[in-house]
Coordinates of C-alpha atoms in Angstrom, one line a residue:
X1 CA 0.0 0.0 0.0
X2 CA 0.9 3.7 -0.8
X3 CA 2.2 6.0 2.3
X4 CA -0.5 8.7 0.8
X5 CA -3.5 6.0 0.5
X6 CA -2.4 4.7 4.0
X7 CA -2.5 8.1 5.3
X8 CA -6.1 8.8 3.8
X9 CA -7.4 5.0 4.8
X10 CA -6.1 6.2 8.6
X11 CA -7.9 9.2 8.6
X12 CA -11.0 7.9 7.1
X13 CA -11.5 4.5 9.4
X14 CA -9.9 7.1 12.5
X15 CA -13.0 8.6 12.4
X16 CA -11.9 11.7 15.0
X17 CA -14.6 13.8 13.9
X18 CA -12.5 17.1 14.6
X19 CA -13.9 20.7 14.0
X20 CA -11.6 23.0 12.2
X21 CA -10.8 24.7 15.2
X22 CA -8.8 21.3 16.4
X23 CA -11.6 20.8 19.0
X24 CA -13.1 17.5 19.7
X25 CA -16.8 17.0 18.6
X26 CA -17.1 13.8 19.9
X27 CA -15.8 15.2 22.9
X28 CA -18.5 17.8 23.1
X29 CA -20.9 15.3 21.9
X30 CA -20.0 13.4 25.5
X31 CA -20.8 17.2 27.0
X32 CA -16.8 17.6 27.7
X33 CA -15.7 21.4 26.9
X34 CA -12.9 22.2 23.8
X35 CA -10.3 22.4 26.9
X36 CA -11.0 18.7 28.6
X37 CA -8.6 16.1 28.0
X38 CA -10.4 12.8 28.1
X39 CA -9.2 9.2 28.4
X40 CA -10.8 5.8 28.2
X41 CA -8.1 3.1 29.4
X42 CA -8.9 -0.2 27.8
X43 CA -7.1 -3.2 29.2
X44 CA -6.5 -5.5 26.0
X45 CA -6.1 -9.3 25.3
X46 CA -9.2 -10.8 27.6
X47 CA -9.5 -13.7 27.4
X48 CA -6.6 -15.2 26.3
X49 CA -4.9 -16.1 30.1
X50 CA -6.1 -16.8 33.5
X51 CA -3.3 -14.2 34.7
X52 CA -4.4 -11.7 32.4
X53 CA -8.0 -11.4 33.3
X54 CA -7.2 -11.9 36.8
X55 CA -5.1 -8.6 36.7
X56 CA -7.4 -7.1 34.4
X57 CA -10.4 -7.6 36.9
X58 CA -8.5 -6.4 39.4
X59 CA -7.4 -3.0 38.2
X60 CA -11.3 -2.7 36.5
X61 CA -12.5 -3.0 40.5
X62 CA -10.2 -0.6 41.3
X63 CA -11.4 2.2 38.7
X64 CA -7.8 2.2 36.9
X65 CA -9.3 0.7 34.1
X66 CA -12.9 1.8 32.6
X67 CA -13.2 -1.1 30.3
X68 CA -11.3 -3.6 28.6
X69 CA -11.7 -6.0 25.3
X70 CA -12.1 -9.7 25.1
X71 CA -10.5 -11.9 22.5
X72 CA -13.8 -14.0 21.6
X73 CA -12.2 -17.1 20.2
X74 CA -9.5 -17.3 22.9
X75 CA -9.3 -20.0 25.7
X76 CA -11.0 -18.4 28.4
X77 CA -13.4 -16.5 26.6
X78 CA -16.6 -17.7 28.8
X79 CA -15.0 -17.3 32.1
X80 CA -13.9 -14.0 31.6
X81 CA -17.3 -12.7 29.6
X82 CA -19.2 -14.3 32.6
X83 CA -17.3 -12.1 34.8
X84 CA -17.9 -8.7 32.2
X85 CA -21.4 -9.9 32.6
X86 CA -21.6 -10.0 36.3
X87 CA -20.3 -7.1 37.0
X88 CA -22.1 -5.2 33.8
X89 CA -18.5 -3.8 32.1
X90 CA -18.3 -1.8 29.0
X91 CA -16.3 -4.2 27.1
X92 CA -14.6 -4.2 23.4
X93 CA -14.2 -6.9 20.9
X94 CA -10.8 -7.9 20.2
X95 CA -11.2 -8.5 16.4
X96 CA -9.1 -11.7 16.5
X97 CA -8.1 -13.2 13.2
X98 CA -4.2 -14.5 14.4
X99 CA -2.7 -16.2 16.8
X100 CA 1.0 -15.7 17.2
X101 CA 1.2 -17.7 20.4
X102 CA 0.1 -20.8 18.1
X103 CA 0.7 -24.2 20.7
X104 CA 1.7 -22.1 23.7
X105 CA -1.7 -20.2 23.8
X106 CA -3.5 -21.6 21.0
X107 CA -6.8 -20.6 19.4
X108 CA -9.5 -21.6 16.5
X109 CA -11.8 -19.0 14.8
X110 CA -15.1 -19.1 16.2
X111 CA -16.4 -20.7 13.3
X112 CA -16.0 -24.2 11.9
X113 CA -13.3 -25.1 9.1
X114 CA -16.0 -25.9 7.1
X115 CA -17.3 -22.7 7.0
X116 CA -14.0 -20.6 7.2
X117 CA -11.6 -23.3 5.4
X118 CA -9.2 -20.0 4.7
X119 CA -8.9 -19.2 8.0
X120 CA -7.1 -22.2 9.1
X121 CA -3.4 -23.7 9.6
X122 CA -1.9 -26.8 9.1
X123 CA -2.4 -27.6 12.8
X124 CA -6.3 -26.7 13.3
X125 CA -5.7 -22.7 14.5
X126 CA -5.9 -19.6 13.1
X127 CA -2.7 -17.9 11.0
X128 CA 0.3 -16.9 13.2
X129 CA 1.1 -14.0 11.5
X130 CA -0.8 -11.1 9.6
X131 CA 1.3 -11.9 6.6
X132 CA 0.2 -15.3 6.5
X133 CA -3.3 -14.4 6.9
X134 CA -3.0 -12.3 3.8
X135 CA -1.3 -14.9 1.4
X136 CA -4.1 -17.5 3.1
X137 CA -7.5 -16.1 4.2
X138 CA -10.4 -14.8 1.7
X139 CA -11.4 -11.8 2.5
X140 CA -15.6 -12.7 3.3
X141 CA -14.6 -15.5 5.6
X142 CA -13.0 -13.0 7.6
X143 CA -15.9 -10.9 8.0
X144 CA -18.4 -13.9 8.4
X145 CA -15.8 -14.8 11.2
X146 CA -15.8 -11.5 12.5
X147 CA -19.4 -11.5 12.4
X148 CA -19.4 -14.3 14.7
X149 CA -17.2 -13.0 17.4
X150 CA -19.2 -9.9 17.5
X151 CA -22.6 -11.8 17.7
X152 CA -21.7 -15.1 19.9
X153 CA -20.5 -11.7 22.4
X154 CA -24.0 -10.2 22.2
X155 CA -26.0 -13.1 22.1
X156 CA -24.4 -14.1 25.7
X157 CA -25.8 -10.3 27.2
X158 CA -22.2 -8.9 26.7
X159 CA -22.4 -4.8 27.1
X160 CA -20.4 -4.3 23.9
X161 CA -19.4 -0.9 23.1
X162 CA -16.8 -0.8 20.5
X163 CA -14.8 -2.8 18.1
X164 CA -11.1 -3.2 19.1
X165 CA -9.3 -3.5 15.7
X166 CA -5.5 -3.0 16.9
X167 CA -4.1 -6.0 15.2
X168 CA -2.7 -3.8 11.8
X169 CA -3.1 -6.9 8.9
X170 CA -5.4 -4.0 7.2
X171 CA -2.2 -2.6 6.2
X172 CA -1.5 -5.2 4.0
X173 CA -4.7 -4.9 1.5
X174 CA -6.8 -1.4 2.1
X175 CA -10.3 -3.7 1.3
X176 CA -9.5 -4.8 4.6
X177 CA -10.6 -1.3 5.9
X178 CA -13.9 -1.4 3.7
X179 CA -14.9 -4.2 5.0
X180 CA -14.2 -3.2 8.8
X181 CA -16.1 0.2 8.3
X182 CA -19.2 -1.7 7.0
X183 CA -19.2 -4.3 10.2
X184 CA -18.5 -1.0 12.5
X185 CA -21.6 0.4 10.5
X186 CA -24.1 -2.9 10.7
X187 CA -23.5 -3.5 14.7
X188 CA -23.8 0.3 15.3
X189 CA -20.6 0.1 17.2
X190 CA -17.6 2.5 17.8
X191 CA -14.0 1.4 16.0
X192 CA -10.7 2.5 17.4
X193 CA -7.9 1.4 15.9
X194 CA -4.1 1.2 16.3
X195 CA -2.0 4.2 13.7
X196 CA 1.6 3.8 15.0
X197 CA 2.7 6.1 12.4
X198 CA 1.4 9.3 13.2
X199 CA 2.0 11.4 16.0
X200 CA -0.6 13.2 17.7
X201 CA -0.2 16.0 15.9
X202 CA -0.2 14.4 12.7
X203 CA -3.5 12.1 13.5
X204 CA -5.4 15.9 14.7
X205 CA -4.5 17.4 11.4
X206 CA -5.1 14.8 9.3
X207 CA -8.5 13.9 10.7
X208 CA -9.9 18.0 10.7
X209 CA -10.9 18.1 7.5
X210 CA -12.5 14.7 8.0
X211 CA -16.4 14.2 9.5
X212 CA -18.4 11.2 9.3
X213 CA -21.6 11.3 11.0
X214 CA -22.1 7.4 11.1
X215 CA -18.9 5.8 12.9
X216 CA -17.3 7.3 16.0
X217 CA -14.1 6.6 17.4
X218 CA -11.6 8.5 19.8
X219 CA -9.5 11.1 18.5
X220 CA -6.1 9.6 19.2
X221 CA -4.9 5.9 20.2
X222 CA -2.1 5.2 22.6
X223 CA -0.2 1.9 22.8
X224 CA 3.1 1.1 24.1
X225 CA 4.0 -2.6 23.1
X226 CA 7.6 -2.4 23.9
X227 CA 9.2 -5.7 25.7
X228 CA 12.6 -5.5 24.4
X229 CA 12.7 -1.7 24.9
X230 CA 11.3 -2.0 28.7
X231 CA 14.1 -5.1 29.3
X232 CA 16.4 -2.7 29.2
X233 CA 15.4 0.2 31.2
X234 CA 12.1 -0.8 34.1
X235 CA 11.7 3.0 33.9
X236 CA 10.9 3.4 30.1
X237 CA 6.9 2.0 30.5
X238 CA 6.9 4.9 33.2
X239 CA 8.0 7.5 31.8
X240 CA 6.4 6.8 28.1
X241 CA 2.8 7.3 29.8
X242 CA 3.6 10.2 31.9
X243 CA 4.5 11.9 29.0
X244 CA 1.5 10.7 27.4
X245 CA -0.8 12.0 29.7
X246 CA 1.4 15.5 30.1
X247 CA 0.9 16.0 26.4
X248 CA -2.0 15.1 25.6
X249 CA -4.5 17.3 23.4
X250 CA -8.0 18.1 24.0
X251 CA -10.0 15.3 22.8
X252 CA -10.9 11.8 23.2
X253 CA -7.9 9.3 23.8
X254 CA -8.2 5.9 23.6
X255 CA -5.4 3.7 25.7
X256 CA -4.6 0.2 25.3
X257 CA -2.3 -1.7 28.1
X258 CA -1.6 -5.1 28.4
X259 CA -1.6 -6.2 31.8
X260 CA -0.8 -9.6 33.8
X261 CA 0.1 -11.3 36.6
X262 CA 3.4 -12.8 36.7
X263 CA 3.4 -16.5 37.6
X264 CA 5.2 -19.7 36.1
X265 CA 2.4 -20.5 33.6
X266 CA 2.6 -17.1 32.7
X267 CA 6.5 -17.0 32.2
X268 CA 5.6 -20.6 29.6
X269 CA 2.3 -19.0 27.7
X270 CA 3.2 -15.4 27.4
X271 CA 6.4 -14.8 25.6
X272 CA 6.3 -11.4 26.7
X273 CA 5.1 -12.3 30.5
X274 CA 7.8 -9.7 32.1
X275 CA 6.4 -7.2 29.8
X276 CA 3.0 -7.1 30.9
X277 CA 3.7 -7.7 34.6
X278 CA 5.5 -4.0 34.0
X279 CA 2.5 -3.0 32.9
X280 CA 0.4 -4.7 35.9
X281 CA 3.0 -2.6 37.9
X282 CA 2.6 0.8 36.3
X283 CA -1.1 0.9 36.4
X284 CA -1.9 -0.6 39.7
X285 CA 0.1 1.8 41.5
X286 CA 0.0 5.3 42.2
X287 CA 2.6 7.0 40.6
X288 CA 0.7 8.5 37.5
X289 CA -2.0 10.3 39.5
X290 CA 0.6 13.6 40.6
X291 CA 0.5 13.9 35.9
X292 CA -3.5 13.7 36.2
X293 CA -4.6 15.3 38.5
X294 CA -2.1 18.3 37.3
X295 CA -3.6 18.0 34.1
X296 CA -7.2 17.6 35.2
X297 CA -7.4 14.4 33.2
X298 CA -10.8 13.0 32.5
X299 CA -12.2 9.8 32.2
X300 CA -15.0 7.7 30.2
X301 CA -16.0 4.5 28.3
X302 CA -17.4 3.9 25.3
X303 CA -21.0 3.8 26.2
X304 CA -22.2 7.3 25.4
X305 CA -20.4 7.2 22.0
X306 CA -22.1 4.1 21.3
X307 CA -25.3 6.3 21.8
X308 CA -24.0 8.7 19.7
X309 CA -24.2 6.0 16.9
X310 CA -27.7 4.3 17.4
X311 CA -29.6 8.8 18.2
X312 CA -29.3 11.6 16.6
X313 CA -25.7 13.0 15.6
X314 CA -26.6 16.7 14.6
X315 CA -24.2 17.6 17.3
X316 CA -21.1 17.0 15.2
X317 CA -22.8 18.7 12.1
X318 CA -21.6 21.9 12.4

């Protein structure tokens, strides 16, 4: 794909509804003011280990989290939606269509190989990489598959309120991006997505000129995924989101962090175990608070821009 389409297939599945004064509208959709800095901190990868969720739930009960997504065809799916359902948690859909973990942590798509043939290995799980699910998969047995995870989550009473679609194999063929808008479009659910790329600045200027009144996302996402990086310094994870929240522009932000316990099963099924128990570390303390409380930080979920899909959006018309 071209850098220039790229940059216009960002902006356009980005969504960040700006004005062209820089302001957020989906922001002042929520009721925030031009000035507010808002955050939604989304705990990613549900689902797919008992240490995981544990530490998920944990910083969820806690209110350091305000939702999180689940990984539909993963191992412990059920156990962890039954929890999201119990305790009635604004969760995301981890559009899952790889698994890099393959026999360590191993999943199938949620459909059968009969009716997703493409989406399958030689050993019975779905493609390792995103590289290998381009040269293999056809392009409508990912949605139908799609489809399913988003369905098999409502049909069990699962709060859904956005589509998590982080994993970045739409860079590889820009019809992946089509066909992601229209299931965004069909479920009347929020997308945000993953645009490593662009800075902040870049992603606000880009998406100014750019307004569509029928998918909603946040104006900028945030992911550190940095294990070798954080191996080498323990303050690095730190210091990347105190900067983050220092800097961040009025708007809507989404986060994603990958927390987990850190136990021996972990340290066997997570190749990046250390990693994520940094990231357990970081968010279960209390050392960000002094960065947002001085910058007045606010925080939401995605269920009031999910209502901004399924009423009226004359608010971001102007």
């Amino acid at each position: 794909m071209e850098l220039n389409i790229h940059v216009v297939l960002t902006a356009i599945i980005s969504l960040f509804l700006l004005g062209c004064d820089g302001q957020s509208k989906v922001a002042n959709c929520l009721g925030y003011s031009n000035d507010d800095v808002v955050f939604v901190i989304n705990a990613d990868d549900v689902g797919m280990h008992k240490d995981i969720d544990s530490a998920v739930y944990e910083l969820y009960e806690n209110d350091k989290i305000q939702s999180f997504s689940l990984m539909v065809p993963a191992p412990n799916f059920r156990s962890s939606a039954q929890y999201a359902i119990d305790n009635k948690v604004p969760i995301g859909i981890h559009l899952t269509l790889t698994n890099e973990w393959q026999e360590l942590n191993g999943w199938s798509p949620v459909l059968s190989e009969i009716e997703v043939p493409s989406l399958y290995n030689d050993a019975g799980l779905m493609w390792r990489t995103n590289k290998e699910l381009y040269d293999n998969a056809e392009i409508d047995e990912m949605q139908k598959e799609i489809e399913a995870q988003i369905t098999k989550a409502l049909e069990l009473g699962l709060n859904v309120t956005h589509l998590d679609f982080h994993m970045v194999f739409w860079l590889l063929n820009d019809e992946y991006i089509k066909m992601i808008l229209g299931v965004s479009k069909k479920y009347n659910l929020p997308i945000v997505t993953q645009f490593y790329h662009l800075s902040q600045e870049e992603q606000m200027e880009i998406s100014s000129n750019l307004i569509d009144d029928d998918i909603f996302s946040a104006n900028v996402y945030w992911m550190y995924y940095n294990p070798g990086v954080r191996r080498e310094n323990p303050e690095v994870g730190y210091d990347l989101y105190n900067n983050m929240f220092k800097y961040a522009k009025p708007g809507l932000h989404h986060v994603a962090i990958h927390p987990s316990f850190l136990t021996d099963e972990a340290r066997f099924s997570l190749k990046d175990a250390e990693f994520r128990f940094d990231e357990y570390e970081i968010w279960t303390g209390n050392r960000l608070n002094e960065i947002i409380n001085r910058n007045d930080i606010k925080f939401t979920n995605y269920e009031q821009v999910k209502s901004l899909m399924l009423g009226d959006n004359a608010c971001v018309e102007n």
